[in-house]
mmCIF file of C-alpha atoms in Angstrom:
data_model
loop_
_atom_site.group_PDB
_atom_site.id
_atom_site.type_symbol
_atom_site.label_atom_id
_atom_site.label_comp_id
_atom_site.label_asym_id
_atom_site.label_seq_id
_atom_site.Cartn_x
_atom_site.Cartn_y
_atom_site.Cartn_z
ATOM 1 C CA MET A 52 -0.108 0.211 -0.190
ATOM 2 C CA PRO A 53 0.995 3.400 -0.559
ATOM 3 C CA LEU A 54 2.754 5.459 2.414
ATOM 4 C CA LYS A 55 -0.242 7.287 4.202
ATOM 5 C CA PRO A 56 -0.084 11.218 3.565
ATOM 6 C CA ASP A 57 0.713 13.541 6.691
ATOM 7 C CA ILE A 58 -1.954 16.074 7.616
ATOM 8 C CA GLU A 59 0.639 18.509 8.073
ATOM 9 C CA ARG A 60 2.569 19.646 4.886
ATOM 10 C CA PRO A 61 5.117 20.334 4.949
ATOM 11 C CA GLU A 62 6.615 18.982 8.228
ATOM 12 C CA PRO A 63 8.148 21.313 10.705
ATOM 13 C CA GLU A 64 11.987 20.639 10.595
ATOM 14 C CA ARG A 65 11.927 18.887 14.009
ATOM 15 C CA ARG A 66 9.895 15.974 12.524
ATOM 16 C CA ARG A 67 11.698 16.086 9.157
ATOM 17 C CA VAL A 68 14.262 13.651 8.473
ATOM 18 C CA GLY A 69 17.814 15.505 8.179
ATOM 19 C CA TYR A 70 20.145 14.218 5.626
ATOM 20 C CA ALA A 71 24.138 14.340 5.359
ATOM 21 C CA LEU A 72 25.039 14.907 1.874
ATOM 22 C CA VAL A 73 28.338 13.034 1.358
ATOM 23 C CA GLY A 74 30.178 15.034 -1.426
ATOM 24 C CA LEU A 75 29.978 18.316 -2.271
ATOM 25 C CA GLY A 76 29.929 18.248 -6.378
ATOM 26 C CA LYS A 77 27.798 19.789 -8.817
ATOM 27 C CA LEU A 78 24.730 17.429 -8.105
ATOM 28 C CA THR A 79 24.881 18.489 -4.663
ATOM 29 C CA ALA A 80 25.235 22.257 -4.899
ATOM 30 C CA GLU A 81 22.650 22.597 -8.187
ATOM 31 C CA GLU A 82 20.216 19.776 -7.465
ATOM 32 C CA LEU A 83 20.076 18.335 -3.773
ATOM 33 C CA VAL A 84 20.231 21.570 -1.728
ATOM 34 C CA PRO A 85 17.869 23.177 -4.007
ATOM 35 C CA ALA A 86 15.241 20.062 -3.238
ATOM 36 C CA ALA A 87 15.927 19.928 0.126
ATOM 37 C CA ARG A 88 14.830 23.595 0.458
ATOM 38 C CA THR A 89 11.388 22.749 -0.939
ATOM 39 C CA SER A 90 10.957 19.412 0.394
ATOM 40 C CA ASP A 91 8.165 18.453 2.440
ATOM 41 C CA HIS A 92 9.628 15.656 4.468
ATOM 42 C CA ALA A 93 13.407 16.369 4.548
ATOM 43 C CA TYR A 94 16.325 18.645 5.307
ATOM 44 C CA VAL A 95 20.118 19.052 5.157
ATOM 45 C CA ALA A 96 21.296 18.750 8.279
ATOM 46 C CA ALA A 97 25.103 18.068 7.874
ATOM 47 C CA LEU A 98 27.889 18.289 4.975
ATOM 48 C CA VAL A 99 30.522 15.466 4.417
ATOM 49 C CA THR A 100 33.677 17.070 2.121
ATOM 50 C CA SER A 101 37.457 16.327 1.412
ATOM 51 C CA GLU A 102 37.842 20.196 1.466
ATOM 52 C CA PRO A 103 36.676 21.591 5.021
ATOM 53 C CA ASP A 104 37.150 25.290 3.843
ATOM 54 C CA LYS A 105 34.990 24.904 0.745
ATOM 55 C CA GLY A 106 32.417 23.038 3.207
ATOM 56 C CA VAL A 107 32.334 25.690 5.501
ATOM 57 C CA ALA A 108 31.772 28.321 2.923
ATOM 58 C CA PHE A 109 29.057 26.406 1.424
ATOM 59 C CA ALA A 110 27.351 25.829 4.838
ATOM 60 C CA ARG A 111 27.221 29.607 5.564
ATOM 61 C CA VAL A 112 25.589 30.047 2.082
ATOM 62 C CA HIS A 113 22.986 27.320 2.627
ATOM 63 C CA ASP A 114 22.242 28.468 6.548
ATOM 64 C CA LEU A 115 24.327 25.373 8.168
ATOM 65 C CA THR A 116 27.291 25.784 10.626
ATOM 66 C CA GLU A 117 30.716 25.253 10.879
ATOM 67 C CA GLY A 118 29.736 22.191 13.060
ATOM 68 C CA ASP A 119 27.608 20.945 10.660
ATOM 69 C CA VAL A 120 30.685 20.521 8.341
ATOM 70 C CA TYR A 121 32.578 17.007 8.474
ATOM 71 C CA THR A 122 35.345 15.613 6.649
ATOM 72 C CA TYR A 123 35.638 12.032 5.368
ATOM 73 C CA GLU A 124 38.032 11.278 7.986
ATOM 74 C CA ASP A 125 35.919 12.199 10.739
ATOM 75 C CA PHE A 126 32.822 10.659 9.265
ATOM 76 C CA GLU A 127 32.057 8.528 12.235
ATOM 77 C CA ARG A 128 31.135 11.370 14.216
ATOM 78 C CA LEU A 129 27.859 11.841 12.342
ATOM 79 C CA ALA A 130 27.084 8.913 14.738
ATOM 80 C CA GLU A 131 26.453 11.678 17.521
ATOM 81 C CA ARG A 132 24.027 13.441 15.373
ATOM 82 C CA GLU A 133 20.626 12.444 16.728
ATOM 83 C CA ASP A 134 19.154 14.842 14.024
ATOM 84 C CA MET A 135 20.947 13.596 11.414
ATOM 85 C CA GLU A 136 19.102 10.026 10.626
ATOM 86 C CA ALA A 137 20.077 9.396 6.530
ATOM 87 C CA VAL A 138 23.304 9.964 4.757
ATOM 88 C CA TYR A 139 22.945 10.896 0.770
ATOM 89 C CA ILE A 140 25.932 9.065 -0.846
ATOM 90 C CA VAL A 141 26.903 11.408 -4.024
ATOM 91 C CA LEU A 142 30.852 10.303 -4.203
ATOM 92 C CA PRO A 143 32.453 8.425 -7.457
ATOM 93 C CA ASN A 144 31.014 4.877 -7.794
ATOM 94 C CA ALA A 145 34.167 3.329 -6.518
ATOM 95 C CA GLN A 146 33.502 4.853 -3.067
ATOM 96 C CA HIS A 147 29.971 3.798 -2.924
ATOM 97 C CA ARG A 148 30.386 0.526 -1.090
ATOM 98 C CA GLU A 149 32.971 2.360 1.569
ATOM 99 C CA TYR A 150 30.568 4.845 2.569
ATOM 100 C CA VAL A 151 27.784 2.874 2.589
ATOM 101 C CA GLU A 152 29.174 0.099 5.104
ATOM 102 C CA ARG A 153 30.476 2.871 6.942
ATOM 103 C CA ALA A 154 27.073 4.560 7.508
ATOM 104 C CA ALA A 155 25.531 1.530 8.284
ATOM 105 C CA ARG A 156 27.661 0.585 10.883
ATOM 106 C CA MET A 157 26.307 4.223 12.605
ATOM 107 C CA GLY A 158 22.975 3.106 12.282
ATOM 108 C CA LYS A 159 22.207 5.758 9.658
ATOM 109 C CA HIS A 160 19.874 5.040 6.794
ATOM 110 C CA VAL A 161 21.328 5.396 3.456
ATOM 111 C CA LEU A 162 20.257 6.797 0.146
ATOM 112 C CA CYS A 163 23.149 6.131 -2.529
ATOM 113 C CA GLU A 164 23.506 7.528 -5.969
ATOM 114 C CA LYS A 165 23.157 5.245 -8.886
ATOM 115 C CA PRO A 166 24.896 2.934 -9.756
ATOM 116 C CA LEU A 167 24.770 1.295 -6.321
ATOM 117 C CA GLY A 168 28.728 0.115 -6.575
ATOM 118 C CA MET A 169 31.099 -1.192 -9.274
ATOM 119 C CA ASN A 170 29.118 -4.626 -9.972
ATOM 120 C CA ALA A 171 27.014 -7.008 -8.535
ATOM 121 C CA GLN A 172 29.220 -8.435 -5.767
ATOM 122 C CA ASP A 173 29.985 -4.955 -4.526
ATOM 123 C CA ALA A 174 26.202 -3.848 -4.563
ATOM 124 C CA GLN A 175 24.966 -7.011 -2.587
ATOM 125 C CA ALA A 176 27.672 -6.786 -0.148
ATOM 126 C CA MET A 177 25.958 -3.025 0.410
ATOM 127 C CA VAL A 178 22.408 -4.442 0.724
ATOM 128 C CA ASP A 179 23.790 -7.236 3.033
ATOM 129 C CA ALA A 180 25.698 -4.669 5.338
ATOM 130 C CA CYS A 181 22.629 -2.514 5.551
ATOM 131 C CA ARG A 182 20.337 -5.398 6.673
ATOM 132 C CA GLU A 183 22.649 -6.535 9.098
ATOM 133 C CA ALA A 184 22.894 -3.252 10.508
ATOM 134 C CA GLY A 185 19.222 -2.814 10.561
ATOM 135 C CA VAL A 186 19.164 0.550 8.324
ATOM 136 C CA LEU A 187 17.265 1.260 5.145
ATOM 137 C CA LEU A 188 19.127 1.247 1.771
ATOM 138 C CA MET A 189 17.643 3.158 -1.000
ATOM 139 C CA THR A 190 19.255 3.314 -4.783
ATOM 140 C CA ALA A 191 18.603 6.855 -6.181
ATOM 141 C CA TYR A 192 16.664 5.852 -9.332
ATOM 142 C CA ARG A 193 15.204 9.388 -9.704
ATOM 143 C CA CYS A 194 13.007 8.496 -12.866
ATOM 144 C CA GLN A 195 10.928 6.019 -10.934
ATOM 145 C CA TYR A 196 9.352 8.798 -9.124
ATOM 146 C CA THR A 197 8.148 11.104 -11.880
ATOM 147 C CA PRO A 198 4.688 11.456 -12.700
ATOM 148 C CA GLN A 199 5.338 11.060 -16.518
ATOM 149 C CA HIS A 200 7.410 7.723 -15.764
ATOM 150 C CA TRP A 201 4.676 6.496 -13.803
ATOM 151 C CA ALA A 202 1.970 7.652 -16.567
ATOM 152 C CA ALA A 203 4.001 5.757 -18.953
ATOM 153 C CA ARG A 204 4.187 2.624 -16.628
ATOM 154 C CA ASP A 205 0.440 2.757 -15.887
ATOM 155 C CA ALA A 206 -0.400 2.959 -20.026
ATOM 156 C CA VAL A 207 2.040 0.201 -20.671
ATOM 157 C CA GLN A 208 0.819 -2.320 -17.632
ATOM 158 C CA GLY A 209 -2.859 -0.961 -17.840
ATOM 159 C CA GLY A 210 -3.383 -2.559 -21.481
ATOM 160 C CA ARG A 211 -3.759 0.722 -23.531
ATOM 161 C CA LEU A 212 -1.260 -0.070 -25.778
ATOM 162 C CA GLY A 213 -2.508 -3.766 -26.449
ATOM 163 C CA ALA A 214 0.140 -6.146 -26.290
ATOM 164 C CA VAL A 215 3.477 -4.834 -25.683
ATOM 165 C CA LYS A 216 6.215 -5.925 -28.528
ATOM 166 C CA LEU A 217 9.066 -3.716 -28.508
ATOM 167 C CA LEU A 218 10.812 -1.059 -26.413
ATOM 168 C CA ASP A 219 13.411 1.051 -27.381
ATOM 169 C CA ALA A 220 15.865 3.352 -25.178
ATOM 170 C CA ILE A 221 18.593 5.788 -25.785
ATOM 171 C CA HIS A 222 20.558 8.028 -23.413
ATOM 172 C CA GLY A 223 23.612 9.546 -24.767
ATOM 173 C CA GLN A 224 26.091 12.395 -24.177
ATOM 174 C CA VAL A 225 29.246 14.050 -25.023
ATOM 175 C CA GLU A 226 32.179 13.509 -22.368
ATOM 176 C CA ASP A 227 34.928 15.893 -23.618
ATOM 177 C CA ASP A 228 37.176 15.885 -20.617
ATOM 178 C CA PRO A 229 39.869 13.097 -20.452
ATOM 179 C CA GLU A 230 40.586 13.623 -16.694
ATOM 180 C CA ALA A 231 37.038 13.033 -15.864
ATOM 181 C CA TRP A 232 36.419 10.737 -12.987
ATOM 182 C CA ARG A 233 33.809 9.061 -15.223
ATOM 183 C CA LEU A 234 36.315 7.624 -17.632
ATOM 184 C CA LYS A 235 38.543 6.088 -15.061
ATOM 185 C CA ARG A 236 37.601 2.510 -15.014
ATOM 186 C CA ASP A 237 38.826 2.205 -11.292
ATOM 187 C CA LEU A 238 36.344 4.770 -10.359
ATOM 188 C CA ALA A 239 33.356 4.362 -12.315
ATOM 189 C CA GLY A 240 33.337 0.700 -13.122
ATOM 190 C CA GLY A 241 32.914 1.023 -16.949
ATOM 191 C CA GLY A 242 31.709 4.166 -19.404
ATOM 192 C CA PRO A 243 28.447 5.390 -20.228
ATOM 193 C CA LEU A 244 26.665 2.129 -19.474
ATOM 194 C CA PRO A 245 26.634 2.802 -15.430
ATOM 195 C CA ASP A 246 26.566 6.465 -15.641
ATOM 196 C CA VAL A 247 23.896 7.468 -18.344
ATOM 197 C CA GLY A 248 22.685 3.904 -19.792
ATOM 198 C CA ILE A 249 21.430 2.518 -16.637
ATOM 199 C CA TYR A 250 18.585 4.881 -16.834
ATOM 200 C CA CYS A 251 17.699 2.795 -19.899
ATOM 201 C CA LEU A 252 18.094 0.169 -18.333
ATOM 202 C CA ASN A 253 16.467 0.801 -15.275
ATOM 203 C CA THR A 254 13.172 2.556 -17.196
ATOM 204 C CA LEU A 255 12.713 -0.521 -19.436
ATOM 205 C CA ARG A 256 12.531 -2.770 -16.519
ATOM 206 C CA PHE A 257 10.396 -0.514 -14.383
ATOM 207 C CA VAL A 258 7.662 0.257 -17.280
ATOM 208 C CA LEU A 259 7.425 -3.636 -17.760
ATOM 209 C CA GLY A 260 7.581 -4.333 -14.365
ATOM 210 C CA THR A 261 9.166 -7.610 -15.079
ATOM 211 C CA GLU A 262 12.758 -8.690 -15.382
ATOM 212 C CA PRO A 263 14.657 -9.667 -18.635
ATOM 213 C CA GLU A 264 15.709 -13.567 -19.274
ATOM 214 C CA TRP A 265 18.858 -12.781 -21.429
ATOM 215 C CA VAL A 266 20.820 -10.289 -22.656
ATOM 216 C CA PHE A 267 22.911 -9.398 -25.779
ATOM 217 C CA ALA A 268 25.421 -6.252 -25.956
ATOM 218 C CA ALA A 269 28.331 -4.938 -28.050
ATOM 219 C CA LEU A 270 30.644 -2.030 -27.428
ATOM 220 C CA HIS A 271 33.023 0.353 -29.035
ATOM 221 C CA GLN A 272 36.398 1.611 -27.565
ATOM 222 C CA PRO A 273 37.811 3.901 -30.239
ATOM 223 C CA GLN A 274 41.908 3.643 -30.359
ATOM 224 C CA GLY A 275 43.624 6.805 -30.292
ATOM 225 C CA ASP A 276 41.118 8.792 -28.382
ATOM 226 C CA GLU A 277 42.559 9.588 -25.012
ATOM 227 C CA ARG A 278 39.070 9.614 -23.410
ATOM 228 C CA PHE A 279 38.353 6.089 -24.188
ATOM 229 C CA ARG A 280 41.627 4.728 -23.075
ATOM 230 C CA GLU A 281 39.934 2.508 -20.242
ATOM 231 C CA VAL A 282 35.946 2.733 -20.862
ATOM 232 C CA GLU A 283 33.792 2.087 -23.844
ATOM 233 C CA GLU A 284 32.694 5.106 -25.675
ATOM 234 C CA SER A 285 29.122 3.545 -27.008
ATOM 235 C CA LEU A 286 27.221 0.108 -25.875
ATOM 236 C CA SER A 287 24.317 -1.279 -27.663
ATOM 237 C CA PHE A 288 22.276 -3.662 -25.785
ATOM 238 C CA MET A 289 19.011 -5.965 -26.157
ATOM 239 C CA LEU A 290 17.070 -7.688 -23.734
ATOM 240 C CA GLY A 291 14.631 -10.297 -23.916
ATOM 241 C CA PHE A 292 11.872 -10.368 -21.375
ATOM 242 C CA PRO A 293 8.674 -12.751 -20.661
ATOM 243 C CA GLY A 294 6.380 -13.049 -23.485
ATOM 244 C CA GLY A 295 8.847 -12.532 -26.139
ATOM 245 C CA ILE A 296 9.086 -8.641 -25.757
ATOM 246 C CA ILE A 297 12.232 -7.623 -26.859
ATOM 247 C CA ALA A 298 13.925 -4.363 -25.788
ATOM 248 C CA ASN A 299 16.757 -2.399 -27.464
ATOM 249 C CA GLY A 300 19.270 -0.028 -25.689
ATOM 250 C CA LEU A 301 21.941 2.540 -26.960
ATOM 251 C CA THR A 302 24.309 4.456 -24.656
ATOM 252 C CA SER A 303 27.270 6.747 -25.574
ATOM 253 C CA TYR A 304 29.652 9.235 -24.210
ATOM 254 C CA GLY A 305 29.982 10.514 -27.906
ATOM 255 C CA THR A 306 26.772 11.742 -29.108
ATOM 256 C CA HIS A 307 24.936 14.766 -29.484
ATOM 257 C CA LYS A 308 22.596 14.867 -25.988
ATOM 258 C CA THR A 309 19.595 12.239 -26.661
ATOM 259 C CA ALA A 310 17.550 10.683 -23.815
ATOM 260 C CA THR A 311 14.343 9.156 -25.501
ATOM 261 C CA LEU A 312 12.272 5.906 -24.313
ATOM 262 C CA ARG A 313 9.327 4.399 -26.927
ATOM 263 C CA VAL A 314 7.451 1.437 -25.993
ATOM 264 C CA LEU A 315 5.642 -0.340 -29.083
ATOM 265 C CA GLY A 316 2.273 -2.325 -28.598
ATOM 266 C CA GLU A 317 -0.271 -3.912 -31.030
ATOM 267 C CA GLU A 318 -2.679 -0.856 -30.570
ATOM 268 C CA GLY A 319 -0.414 1.959 -29.554
ATOM 269 C CA THR A 320 2.904 3.816 -28.454
ATOM 270 C CA VAL A 321 4.553 5.637 -25.661
ATOM 271 C CA LEU A 322 7.216 8.217 -26.506
ATOM 272 C CA MET A 323 9.053 10.044 -23.753
ATOM 273 C CA ASP A 324 11.158 12.808 -25.487
ATOM 274 C CA PRO A 325 13.467 13.699 -23.430
ATOM 275 C CA ALA A 326 13.006 10.616 -20.994
ATOM 276 C CA TYR A 327 15.726 11.263 -18.494
ATOM 277 C CA THR A 328 16.480 14.995 -17.908
ATOM 278 C CA TYR A 329 16.131 16.703 -14.596
ATOM 279 C CA GLN A 330 13.225 18.960 -15.917
ATOM 280 C CA GLY A 331 10.754 18.982 -18.913
ATOM 281 C CA LEU A 332 9.995 15.556 -19.526
ATOM 282 C CA SER A 333 7.604 15.088 -22.337
ATOM 283 C CA LEU A 334 5.341 12.140 -22.668
ATOM 284 C CA THR A 335 3.008 11.305 -25.667
ATOM 285 C CA ILE A 336 0.666 8.205 -25.651
ATOM 286 C CA SER A 337 -0.827 7.351 -28.853
ATOM 287 C CA ASP A 338 -3.361 4.957 -29.554
ATOM 288 C CA GLY A 339 -6.874 4.517 -31.802
ATOM 289 C CA ALA A 340 -8.016 7.932 -30.367
ATOM 290 C CA GLY A 341 -4.889 9.844 -31.879
ATOM 291 C CA ASP A 342 -2.068 11.549 -29.678
ATOM 292 C CA PHE A 343 -2.166 12.435 -25.990
ATOM 293 C CA GLN A 344 0.286 14.219 -24.065
ATOM 294 C CA PRO A 345 -0.982 14.172 -20.045
ATOM 295 C CA SER A 346 -0.783 17.593 -18.365
ATOM 296 C CA LEU A 347 1.306 16.504 -15.403
ATOM 297 C CA PRO A 348 3.372 18.444 -12.929
ATOM 298 C CA ASP A 349 7.147 19.175 -13.801
ATOM 299 C CA GLU A 350 7.998 18.048 -10.257
ATOM 300 C CA ASP A 351 11.719 17.981 -8.582
ATOM 301 C CA GLN A 352 12.974 14.433 -8.958
ATOM 302 C CA PHE A 353 15.416 14.998 -6.250
ATOM 303 C CA GLY A 354 12.753 16.266 -3.937
ATOM 304 C CA LEU A 355 10.670 13.427 -4.503
ATOM 305 C CA GLU A 356 13.197 10.888 -4.074
ATOM 306 C CA LEU A 357 14.034 12.751 -0.450
ATOM 307 C CA ASP A 358 10.721 12.931 0.494
ATOM 308 C CA HIS A 359 9.849 9.372 -0.620
ATOM 309 C CA PHE A 360 12.985 7.953 1.866
ATOM 310 C CA ALA A 361 12.154 10.182 4.575
ATOM 311 C CA ARG A 362 8.457 8.575 4.483
ATOM 312 C CA CYS A 363 9.888 5.107 4.419
ATOM 313 C CA ILE A 364 12.071 5.833 7.415
ATOM 314 C CA ARG A 365 9.222 7.551 9.548
ATOM 315 C CA GLU A 366 6.858 4.406 8.327
ATOM 316 C CA GLY A 367 9.308 1.744 8.611
ATOM 317 C CA GLN A 368 8.759 0.730 4.922
ATOM 318 C CA GLN A 369 11.117 -0.762 2.312
ATOM 319 C CA PRO A 370 11.547 1.763 -0.330
ATOM 320 C CA TRP A 371 9.952 1.617 -3.688
ATOM 321 C CA THR A 372 13.862 1.255 -5.157
ATOM 322 C CA PRO A 373 15.762 -0.355 -2.350
ATOM 323 C CA GLY A 374 19.487 -1.790 -2.560
ATOM 324 C CA GLU A 375 18.168 -4.805 -4.386
ATOM 325 C CA GLU A 376 16.809 -2.929 -7.282
ATOM 326 C CA GLY A 377 20.591 -1.647 -7.652
ATOM 327 C CA VAL A 378 22.022 -5.184 -7.485
ATOM 328 C CA GLN A 379 19.443 -6.595 -10.168
ATOM 329 C CA ASP A 380 20.688 -3.564 -12.649
ATOM 330 C CA HIS A 381 24.310 -4.540 -11.668
ATOM 331 C CA ARG A 382 23.372 -8.184 -12.495
ATOM 332 C CA ILE A 383 22.445 -7.369 -15.846
ATOM 333 C CA MET A 384 25.300 -4.714 -16.889
ATOM 334 C CA ASP A 385 27.986 -7.519 -15.621
ATOM 335 C CA ALA A 386 25.961 -9.576 -18.039
ATOM 336 C CA MET A 387 25.888 -7.286 -20.841
ATOM 337 C CA TYR A 388 30.211 -6.503 -20.515
ATOM 338 C CA GLN A 389 29.979 -10.254 -20.688
ATOM 339 C CA SER A 390 28.107 -10.626 -23.603
ATOM 340 C CA ALA A 391 30.323 -7.776 -25.492
ATOM 341 C CA ARG A 392 33.592 -9.590 -24.503
ATOM 342 C CA THR A 393 32.196 -13.090 -25.951
ATOM 343 C CA GLY A 394 29.923 -11.898 -28.614
ATOM 344 C CA GLN A 395 27.160 -14.498 -27.204
ATOM 345 C CA VAL A 396 23.647 -14.089 -25.628
ATOM 346 C CA VAL A 397 24.140 -14.108 -21.893
ATOM 347 C CA ARG A 398 21.269 -16.104 -20.092
ATOM 348 C CA LEU A 399 19.882 -14.252 -16.707
ATOM 349 C CA GLU A 400 18.333 -16.076 -13.570
ATOM 350 C CA ARG A 401 14.767 -16.177 -14.050
ATOM 351 C CA VAL A 402 12.753 -13.701 -11.709
ATOM 352 C CA GLU A 403 9.333 -14.580 -11.329
ATOM 353 C CA GLY A 404 6.537 -12.170 -10.638
ATOM 354 C CA LYS A 405 5.899 -8.177 -10.733
ATOM 355 C CA ASP A 406 8.262 -5.733 -9.635
ATOM 356 C CA ALA A 407 10.212 -8.544 -7.829
ATOM 357 C CA PHE A 408 13.121 -5.988 -6.309
ATOM 358 C CA ARG A 409 11.144 -2.974 -5.262
ATOM 359 C CA GLY A 410 9.484 -1.827 -2.105
ATOM 360 C CA THR A 411 6.686 0.472 -1.189
ATOM 361 C CA PRO A 412 5.338 2.233 -3.985
ATOM 362 C CA PRO A 413 5.798 6.181 -3.895
ATOM 363 C CA GLN A 414 3.077 8.667 -3.804
ATOM 364 C CA VAL A 415 3.333 10.551 -6.998
ATOM 365 C CA PRO A 416 1.830 13.887 -7.278
ATOM 366 C CA GLY A 417 -0.789 13.896 -9.894
ATOM 367 C CA ARG A 418 -1.521 9.847 -10.230
ATOM 368 C CA GLU A 419 -4.721 8.413 -8.948
ATOM 369 C CA GLU A 420 -3.542 5.403 -6.669
ATOM 370 C CA GLY A 421 -5.080 1.820 -7.563
#
């Protein structure tokens, strides 16, 4: 069942869940802090950074104090902060496991940026650590919380398109800085696949609500381009879902910004373009009655995430995108890289049921429950 709404919105700060934001990069400064300011159930209680002076300056701008700034070395002092119940890990992929496990040992709930880890083994260890510590772990899959993505899912699963046959997802952009951490295998775990391609994979699974049975993939790593000495530039994958449904995905660090999702059924189609951007999502549903563009609120996706996790903490509920959801994407991505290496189809462990790895459904603005 969906989480029960609070009568009082937004909650006073003494009832909202305090987060420590771990990492003060662009995403934290431009998206997370503004999202928390408009959040109904969450607020920023602390900052963790490798640069104390930068952290103090950042804190003063955002109504925090010098005492709210911590370094990675004194991260465990957050255990003393009763007002800080959750941490949001916003670090390079290779550091996710360490800080999730450290937070769990302190008894803090953890919201972690995608991908959850570097591979499936890494991600499963994080799930196990949080389960053992009795804390919640949520993977930050913002696209599973927007009204637009839920409207697409409802159209697909509600039969509006008839029997679904094909899906197509593309997410590409140009990464032009050879020194970017996303291009370092030891920090990122891969190229565009675990960074932007994961949105394609995760959204395909989300709109169908089922899990793929096999995967086939190919990648390109150009010679002589300093950017791609360690990781792929582009990767193409195909997934086979139950019932003969086939999904195609494309992801690249060498293409003009593209972010689309298309679902093709016997009686209609869904098109999201753009499908994975922070703002301006666009959805068109086409069926026998023509093209329809639902009027849906352009919500702050990070605010929706923060609020959902805060409510789960308060209600003692499993998040909609728990750590297990992140592990499953890693299993599939690991299989994609295996397929690309061998040139063979890789069979995946069969998963029965709908939304097998997901928890409590979120409240989605503008969506009727049921």
